[in-house]
């Protein structure tokens, strides 16, 4: 009798385990994600991990820029539009979009290592990005022409820098425009005298991260408010999400991914910075 009860308990536990797996594996479908290239590395990592747990789900992630993502999700072309900036509240095209904040993305001003400048004030950056300052010797650097490398109007990264650093002023037309954070990094790294901006997730050897008003980018400085160049990364859906789309967004916002992966990839968990 005792042996029979033991076997019965094992069978019940096995059935419960199978039921749990069955419930998990019941999530299926295809999710299309497009938009922010700043968020692209994190979205791709999350998609890979999610598909490992849910093999019946396929998630395709692409860039294109924040406003491209917003336009595509509003049109129903993708399930999730990723963006560094909020959807314009006064634009009827974006009516019905639901915002899901999934991470904080710090941005870094970067230069080619040869410019001889380690820190720039906001005023100096305004003058450089708007074309008033054109040589590094004007800000204490080398006697070298400044080449501005940045993003197109469809980019949320561009909007973040325009809003926070330029305070709404327009970038100079005499600049090189690249389509992604990765391209900006490569352009700055390979162009003597270049300056640009990238999401901190793309920061690596080959460029120089510039202090902003004397403050370096660090996680602590973003959290304590002394380094202000960052954006809340968003995933937008057309109406409330359901099925695999909802499950994926819940996964990205969940503690396991937020605490285990977000910071390692150059982002910050949403709970570290007050919106």
Tab-separated table of N, CA, C and O in Angstrom, residues 36-133:
chain	number	residue	atom	x	y	z
A	36	UNK	N	13.153	51.253	-33.169
A	36	UNK	CA	14.371	51.832	-32.603
A	36	UNK	C	15.600	50.950	-32.801
A	36	UNK	O	15.608	49.787	-32.411
A	37	UNK	N	16.658	51.535	-33.393
A	37	UNK	CA	17.922	50.785	-33.458
A	37	UNK	C	18.653	50.843	-32.126
A	37	UNK	O	19.521	50.017	-31.864
A	38	UNK	N	18.315	51.843	-31.288
A	38	UNK	CA	18.904	51.885	-29.939
A	38	UNK	C	18.467	50.662	-29.139
A	38	UNK	O	19.265	50.044	-28.431
A	39	UNK	N	17.198	50.301	-29.268
A	39	UNK	CA	16.663	49.173	-28.508
A	39	UNK	C	16.912	47.834	-29.203
A	39	UNK	O	16.675	46.775	-28.619
A	40	UNK	N	17.409	47.866	-30.421
A	40	UNK	CA	17.549	46.655	-31.230
A	40	UNK	C	18.335	45.534	-30.536
A	40	UNK	O	17.886	44.377	-30.533
A	41	UNK	N	19.510	45.806	-29.925
A	41	UNK	CA	20.248	44.704	-29.284
A	41	UNK	C	19.453	44.040	-28.167
A	41	UNK	O	19.460	42.812	-28.045
A	42	UNK	N	18.770	44.843	-27.358
A	42	UNK	CA	17.994	44.288	-26.255
A	42	UNK	C	16.797	43.496	-26.770
A	42	UNK	O	16.503	42.406	-26.276
A	43	UNK	N	16.109	44.036	-27.773
A	43	UNK	CA	14.943	43.341	-28.324
A	43	UNK	C	15.332	42.012	-28.956
A	43	UNK	O	14.623	41.007	-28.817
A	44	UNK	N	16.479	41.994	-29.633
A	44	UNK	CA	16.940	40.741	-30.250
A	44	UNK	C	17.307	39.707	-29.190
A	44	UNK	O	16.994	38.524	-29.330
A	45	UNK	N	17.980	40.141	-28.127
A	45	UNK	CA	18.346	39.224	-27.050
A	45	UNK	C	17.104	38.668	-26.374
A	45	UNK	O	16.997	37.464	-26.102
A	46	UNK	N	16.140	39.547	-26.110
A	46	UNK	CA	14.900	39.103	-25.483
A	46	UNK	C	14.165	38.112	-26.375
A	46	UNK	O	13.624	37.103	-25.897
A	47	UNK	N	14.131	38.378	-27.673
A	47	UNK	CA	13.444	37.486	-28.608
A	47	UNK	C	14.095	36.104	-28.632
A	47	UNK	O	13.401	35.080	-28.630
A	48	UNK	N	15.413	36.082	-28.622
A	48	UNK	CA	16.127	34.801	-28.635
A	48	UNK	C	15.815	33.982	-27.384
A	48	UNK	O	15.524	32.779	-27.461
A	49	UNK	N	15.864	34.632	-26.232
A	49	UNK	CA	15.576	33.940	-24.978
A	49	UNK	C	14.124	33.466	-24.924
A	49	UNK	O	13.839	32.349	-24.482
A	50	UNK	N	13.218	34.309	-25.373
A	50	UNK	CA	11.792	33.963	-25.336
A	50	UNK	C	11.503	32.776	-26.250
A	50	UNK	O	10.744	31.868	-25.880
A	51	UNK	N	12.106	32.756	-27.420
A	51	UNK	CA	11.859	31.654	-28.350
A	51	UNK	C	12.447	30.339	-27.849
A	51	UNK	O	11.934	29.265	-28.151
A	52	UNK	N	13.519	30.431	-27.059
A	52	UNK	CA	14.068	29.218	-26.450
A	52	UNK	C	13.073	28.605	-25.467
A	52	UNK	O	12.943	27.388	-25.373
A	53	UNK	N	12.363	29.466	-24.748
A	53	UNK	CA	11.371	28.988	-23.787
A	53	UNK	C	10.058	28.599	-24.465
A	53	UNK	O	9.322	27.753	-23.957
A	54	UNK	N	9.783	29.230	-25.599
A	54	UNK	CA	8.513	28.998	-26.303
A	54	UNK	C	8.805	28.666	-27.761
A	54	UNK	O	8.731	29.550	-28.642
A	55	UNK	N	9.160	27.435	-28.058
A	55	UNK	CA	9.597	27.064	-29.414
A	55	UNK	C	8.522	27.193	-30.485
A	55	UNK	O	8.845	27.154	-31.673
A	56	UNK	N	7.282	27.377	-30.085
A	56	UNK	CA	6.210	27.531	-31.082
A	56	UNK	C	5.964	28.994	-31.427
A	56	UNK	O	5.035	29.315	-32.162
A	57	UNK	N	6.811	29.872	-30.902
A	57	UNK	CA	6.710	31.302	-31.203
A	57	UNK	C	7.900	31.725	-32.058
A	57	UNK	O	9.037	31.350	-31.782
A	58	UNK	N	7.635	32.515	-33.086
A	58	UNK	CA	8.685	33.113	-33.915
A	58	UNK	C	8.606	34.622	-33.761
A	58	UNK	O	7.539	35.215	-33.963
A	59	UNK	N	9.734	35.234	-33.392
A	59	UNK	CA	9.789	36.679	-33.235
A	59	UNK	C	10.836	37.241	-34.187
A	59	UNK	O	12.009	36.867	-34.122
A	60	UNK	N	10.425	38.111	-35.073
A	60	UNK	CA	11.328	38.777	-36.009
A	60	UNK	C	11.515	40.225	-35.575
A	60	UNK	O	10.532	40.961	-35.434
A	61	UNK	N	12.770	40.614	-35.349
A	61	UNK	CA	13.078	41.957	-34.852
A	61	UNK	C	13.913	42.700	-35.885
A	61	UNK	O	14.913	42.174	-36.381
A	62	UNK	N	13.519	43.929	-36.201
A	62	UNK	CA	14.284	44.749	-37.137
A	62	UNK	C	14.319	46.186	-36.643
A	62	UNK	O	13.593	46.567	-35.723
A	63	UNK	N	15.183	47.012	-37.264
A	63	UNK	CA	15.327	48.412	-36.883
A	63	UNK	C	14.492	49.307	-37.780
A	63	UNK	O	13.333	49.040	-38.043
A	64	UNK	N	15.136	50.367	-38.268
A	64	UNK	CA	14.437	51.308	-39.135
A	64	UNK	C	14.238	52.672	-38.523
A	64	UNK	O	13.935	53.637	-39.219
A	65	UNK	N	14.364	52.769	-37.186
A	65	UNK	CA	14.148	54.046	-36.509
A	65	UNK	C	12.842	54.080	-35.740
A	65	UNK	O	11.885	53.381	-36.080
A	66	UNK	N	12.806	54.884	-34.704
A	66	UNK	CA	11.641	54.933	-33.819
A	66	UNK	C	10.365	55.335	-34.548
A	66	UNK	O	9.307	54.724	-34.364
A	67	UNK	N	10.441	56.360	-35.375
A	67	UNK	CA	9.221	56.823	-36.042
A	67	UNK	C	8.751	55.828	-37.100
A	67	UNK	O	7.550	55.711	-37.356
A	68	UNK	N	9.684	55.092	-37.675
A	68	UNK	CA	9.301	54.006	-38.575
A	68	UNK	C	8.535	52.943	-37.799
A	68	UNK	O	7.505	52.435	-38.253
A	69	UNK	N	9.022	52.605	-36.606
A	69	UNK	CA	8.331	51.626	-35.768
A	69	UNK	C	6.945	52.078	-35.381
A	69	UNK	O	5.979	51.309	-35.418
A	70	UNK	N	6.826	53.356	-35.007
A	70	UNK	CA	5.516	53.894	-34.629
A	70	UNK	C	4.549	53.866	-35.808
A	70	UNK	O	3.375	53.497	-35.666
A	71	UNK	N	5.024	54.245	-36.974
A	71	UNK	CA	4.171	54.256	-38.160
A	71	UNK	C	3.728	52.843	-38.539
A	71	UNK	O	2.569	52.617	-38.896
A	72	UNK	N	4.660	51.899	-38.430
A	72	UNK	CA	4.331	50.533	-38.836
A	72	UNK	C	3.347	49.871	-37.874
A	72	UNK	O	2.443	49.164	-38.305
A	73	UNK	N	3.509	50.098	-36.576
A	73	UNK	CA	2.563	49.480	-35.639
A	73	UNK	C	1.202	50.164	-35.743
A	73	UNK	O	0.154	49.506	-35.629
A	74	UNK	N	1.177	51.459	-35.980
A	74	UNK	CA	-0.092	52.165	-36.135
A	74	UNK	C	-0.846	51.676	-37.368
A	74	UNK	O	-2.080	51.625	-37.381
A	75	UNK	N	-0.080	51.302	-38.412
A	75	UNK	CA	-0.690	50.827	-39.650
A	75	UNK	C	-1.039	49.343	-39.602
A	75	UNK	O	-1.659	48.824	-40.531
A	76	UNK	N	-0.622	48.656	-38.527
A	76	UNK	CA	-0.888	47.231	-38.412
A	76	UNK	C	0.097	46.373	-39.171
A	76	UNK	O	-0.114	45.167	-39.338
A	77	UNK	N	1.212	46.964	-39.639
A	77	UNK	CA	2.217	46.208	-40.386
A	77	UNK	C	3.088	45.354	-39.476
A	77	UNK	O	3.666	44.361	-39.919
A	78	UNK	N	3.231	45.759	-38.213
A	78	UNK	CA	3.975	44.976	-37.229
A	78	UNK	C	3.140	44.878	-35.960
A	78	UNK	O	2.191	45.640	-35.761
A	79	UNK	N	3.507	43.938	-35.096
A	79	UNK	CA	2.797	43.755	-33.829
A	79	UNK	C	3.296	44.691	-32.744
A	79	UNK	O	2.532	45.110	-31.870
A	80	UNK	N	4.608	45.001	-32.788
A	80	UNK	CA	5.229	45.870	-31.786
A	80	UNK	C	6.097	46.892	-32.499
A	80	UNK	O	6.947	46.538	-33.322
A	81	UNK	N	5.889	48.162	-32.179
A	81	UNK	CA	6.762	49.219	-32.652
A	81	UNK	C	7.609	49.713	-31.500
A	81	UNK	O	7.074	50.100	-30.461
A	82	UNK	N	8.930	49.679	-31.651
A	82	UNK	CA	9.823	50.112	-30.577
A	82	UNK	C	10.246	51.555	-30.812
A	82	UNK	O	10.451	51.983	-31.949
A	83	UNK	N	10.371	52.317	-29.728
A	83	UNK	CA	10.649	53.736	-29.876
A	83	UNK	C	11.401	54.291	-28.677
A	83	UNK	O	11.149	53.907	-27.541
A	84	UNK	N	12.314	55.233	-28.968
A	84	UNK	CA	13.034	55.952	-27.908
A	84	UNK	C	12.222	57.136	-27.401
A	84	UNK	O	12.585	57.745	-26.399
A	85	UNK	N	11.188	57.494	-28.124
A	85	UNK	CA	10.391	58.679	-27.785
A	85	UNK	C	8.917	58.301	-27.721
A	85	UNK	O	8.485	57.326	-28.345
A	86	UNK	N	8.122	59.058	-26.977
A	86	UNK	CA	6.686	58.753	-26.909
A	86	UNK	C	5.993	59.050	-28.230
A	86	UNK	O	6.405	59.952	-28.968
A	87	UNK	N	4.954	58.295	-28.519
A	87	UNK	CA	4.147	58.564	-29.705
A	87	UNK	C	3.504	59.941	-29.555
A	87	UNK	O	2.977	60.266	-28.484
A	88	UNK	N	3.544	60.768	-30.595
A	88	UNK	CA	2.941	62.113	-30.506
A	88	UNK	C	1.471	62.043	-30.119
A	88	UNK	O	0.648	61.475	-30.835
A	89	UNK	N	1.131	62.629	-28.985
A	89	UNK	CA	-0.230	62.517	-28.458
A	89	UNK	C	-1.250	63.257	-29.317
A	89	UNK	O	-2.429	62.910	-29.330
A	90	UNK	N	-0.791	64.290	-30.056
A	90	UNK	CA	-1.723	65.098	-30.839
A	90	UNK	C	-1.849	64.631	-32.285
A	90	UNK	O	-2.510	65.282	-33.098
A	91	UNK	N	-1.220	63.514	-32.620
A	91	UNK	CA	-1.271	63.003	-33.991
A	91	UNK	C	-2.316	61.892	-34.071
A	91	UNK	O	-2.157	60.849	-33.437
A	92	UNK	N	-3.382	62.082	-34.855
A	92	UNK	CA	-4.445	61.067	-34.921
A	92	UNK	C	-3.987	59.731	-35.493
A	92	UNK	O	-4.646	58.715	-35.280
A	93	UNK	N	-2.861	59.722	-36.220
A	93	UNK	CA	-2.355	58.472	-36.775
A	93	UNK	C	-1.974	57.473	-35.682
A	93	UNK	O	-1.980	56.266	-35.911
A	94	UNK	N	-1.617	57.991	-34.496
A	94	UNK	CA	-1.153	57.123	-33.415
A	94	UNK	C	-2.226	56.870	-32.359
A	94	UNK	O	-1.936	56.307	-31.306
A	95	UNK	N	-3.438	57.281	-32.649
A	95	UNK	CA	-4.533	57.058	-31.717
A	95	UNK	C	-4.760	55.556	-31.532
A	95	UNK	O	-4.791	54.797	-32.493
A	96	UNK	N	-4.895	55.146	-30.290
A	96	UNK	CA	-5.130	53.735	-30.003
A	96	UNK	C	-3.885	52.931	-29.698
A	96	UNK	O	-3.982	51.758	-29.328
A	97	UNK	N	-2.702	53.560	-29.834
A	97	UNK	CA	-1.481	52.844	-29.484
A	97	UNK	C	-1.332	52.769	-27.965
A	97	UNK	O	-1.631	53.726	-27.251
A	98	UNK	N	-0.872	51.628	-27.492
A	98	UNK	CA	-0.672	51.411	-26.058
A	98	UNK	C	0.825	51.330	-25.773
A	98	UNK	O	1.556	50.574	-26.433
A	99	UNK	N	1.291	52.108	-24.816
A	99	UNK	CA	2.713	52.203	-24.487
A	99	UNK	C	3.110	51.199	-23.409
A	99	UNK	O	2.410	51.027	-22.416
A	100	UNK	N	4.265	50.561	-23.609
A	100	UNK	CA	4.840	49.633	-22.633
A	100	UNK	C	6.312	50.017	-22.446
A	100	UNK	O	7.121	49.815	-23.353
A	101	UNK	N	6.659	50.615	-21.309
A	101	UNK	CA	8.046	51.010	-21.036
A	101	UNK	C	8.836	49.767	-20.618
A	101	UNK	O	8.455	49.067	-19.676
A	102	UNK	N	9.944	49.501	-21.329
A	102	UNK	CA	10.658	48.240	-21.107
A	102	UNK	C	12.105	48.411	-20.658
A	102	UNK	O	12.729	47.442	-20.214
A	103	UNK	N	12.672	49.614	-20.764
A	103	UNK	CA	14.065	49.810	-20.351
A	103	UNK	C	14.388	51.299	-20.380
A	103	UNK	O	13.608	52.111	-20.880
A	104	UNK	N	15.548	51.629	-19.826
A	104	UNK	CA	16.088	52.982	-19.923
A	104	UNK	C	17.362	52.906	-20.748
A	104	UNK	O	18.249	52.083	-20.473
A	105	UNK	N	17.457	53.761	-21.780
A	105	UNK	CA	18.627	53.751	-22.663
A	105	UNK	C	19.424	55.036	-22.497
A	105	UNK	O	18.972	56.102	-22.919
A	106	UNK	N	20.604	54.976	-21.885
A	106	UNK	CA	21.463	56.150	-21.845
A	106	UNK	C	22.106	56.358	-23.224
A	106	UNK	O	22.372	55.398	-23.949
A	107	UNK	N	22.333	57.613	-23.582
A	107	UNK	CA	23.017	57.953	-24.824
A	107	UNK	C	24.334	58.645	-24.501
A	107	UNK	O	24.439	59.363	-23.509
A	108	UNK	N	25.309	58.419	-25.353
A	108	UNK	CA	26.659	58.928	-25.110
A	108	UNK	C	27.113	59.738	-26.318
A	108	UNK	O	26.951	59.301	-27.468
A	109	UNK	N	27.680	60.912	-26.064
A	109	UNK	CA	28.326	61.695	-27.114
A	109	UNK	C	29.710	61.091	-27.329
A	109	UNK	O	30.470	60.919	-26.368
A	110	UNK	N	30.034	60.764	-28.578
A	110	UNK	CA	31.309	60.099	-28.861
A	110	UNK	C	32.069	60.854	-29.935
A	110	UNK	O	31.471	61.484	-30.818
A	111	UNK	N	33.404	60.784	-29.850
A	111	UNK	CA	34.255	61.416	-30.855
A	111	UNK	C	35.312	60.421	-31.323
A	111	UNK	O	35.572	59.402	-30.670
A	112	UNK	N	35.916	60.761	-32.445
A	112	UNK	CA	37.123	60.049	-32.870
A	112	UNK	C	38.202	60.328	-31.822
A	112	UNK	O	38.267	61.442	-31.272
A	113	UNK	N	39.037	59.343	-31.513
A	113	UNK	CA	40.027	59.539	-30.436
A	113	UNK	C	41.027	60.664	-30.677
A	113	UNK	O	41.706	61.103	-29.738
A	114	UNK	N	41.117	61.194	-31.903
A	114	UNK	CA	42.175	62.164	-32.202
A	114	UNK	C	41.805	63.611	-31.908
A	114	UNK	O	42.613	64.511	-32.099
A	115	UNK	N	40.601	63.885	-31.432
A	115	UNK	CA	40.172	65.288	-31.368
A	115	UNK	C	40.779	66.052	-30.199
A	115	UNK	O	40.775	67.284	-30.191
A	116	UNK	N	41.271	65.350	-29.188
A	116	UNK	CA	41.942	66.018	-28.083
A	116	UNK	C	41.031	66.700	-27.089
A	116	UNK	O	41.454	67.620	-26.375
A	117	UNK	N	39.765	66.256	-27.007
A	117	UNK	CA	38.799	66.840	-26.073
A	117	UNK	C	38.154	65.718	-25.269
A	117	UNK	O	37.748	64.697	-25.833
A	118	UNK	N	38.081	65.901	-23.940
A	118	UNK	CA	37.510	64.862	-23.077
A	118	UNK	C	36.138	65.236	-22.529
A	118	UNK	O	35.387	64.372	-22.087
A	119	UNK	N	35.809	66.536	-22.544
A	119	UNK	CA	34.551	66.993	-21.973
A	119	UNK	C	34.039	68.189	-22.766
A	119	UNK	O	34.835	69.017	-23.235
A	120	UNK	N	32.719	68.236	-22.932
A	120	UNK	CA	32.104	69.370	-23.613
A	120	UNK	C	30.896	69.838	-22.820
A	120	UNK	O	30.180	69.029	-22.222
A	121	UNK	N	30.688	71.142	-22.795
A	121	UNK	CA	29.501	71.679	-22.137
A	121	UNK	C	28.303	71.564	-23.087
A	121	UNK	O	28.464	71.363	-24.304
A	122	UNK	N	27.129	71.719	-22.541
A	122	UNK	CA	25.947	71.723	-23.391
A	122	UNK	C	26.034	72.838	-24.430
A	122	UNK	O	25.708	72.627	-25.604
A	123	UNK	N	26.492	74.010	-24.025
A	123	UNK	CA	26.601	75.141	-24.959
A	123	UNK	C	27.548	74.809	-26.111
A	123	UNK	O	27.264	75.123	-27.281
A	124	UNK	N	28.673	74.180	-25.794
A	124	UNK	CA	29.621	73.806	-26.840
A	124	UNK	C	29.022	72.774	-27.796
A	124	UNK	O	29.215	72.856	-29.014
A	125	UNK	N	28.283	71.821	-27.237
A	125	UNK	CA	27.656	70.808	-28.088
A	125	UNK	C	26.591	71.420	-28.979
A	125	UNK	O	26.449	71.041	-30.148
A	126	UNK	N	25.822	72.368	-28.449
A	126	UNK	CA	24.844	73.066	-29.273
A	126	UNK	C	25.544	73.743	-30.450
A	126	UNK	O	25.107	73.627	-31.610
A	127	UNK	N	26.639	74.422	-30.169
A	127	UNK	CA	27.356	75.141	-31.226
A	127	UNK	C	27.976	74.180	-32.238
A	127	UNK	O	28.043	74.490	-33.441
A	128	UNK	N	28.426	73.009	-31.786
A	128	UNK	CA	29.007	72.021	-32.704
A	128	UNK	C	27.917	71.385	-33.565
A	128	UNK	O	28.024	71.331	-34.801
A	129	UNK	N	26.853	70.925	-32.930
A	129	UNK	CA	25.814	70.206	-33.678
A	129	UNK	C	24.992	71.129	-34.581
A	129	UNK	O	24.380	70.667	-35.538
A	130	UNK	N	24.958	72.430	-34.279
A	130	UNK	CA	24.225	73.355	-35.140
A	130	UNK	C	25.131	74.020	-36.178
A	130	UNK	O	24.662	74.784	-37.017
A	131	UNK	N	26.446	73.734	-36.120
A	131	UNK	CA	27.368	74.219	-37.143
A	131	UNK	C	28.052	75.526	-36.843
A	131	UNK	O	28.781	76.056	-37.700
A	132	UNK	N	27.886	76.080	-35.660
A	132	UNK	CA	28.540	77.353	-35.323
A	132	UNK	C	30.022	77.149	-35.017
A	132	UNK	O	30.845	78.024	-35.306
A	133	UNK	N	30.352	76.014	-34.412
A	133	UNK	CA	31.753	75.654	-34.180
A	133	UNK	C	32.122	74.563	-35.170
A	133	UNK	O	31.436	73.532	-35.248
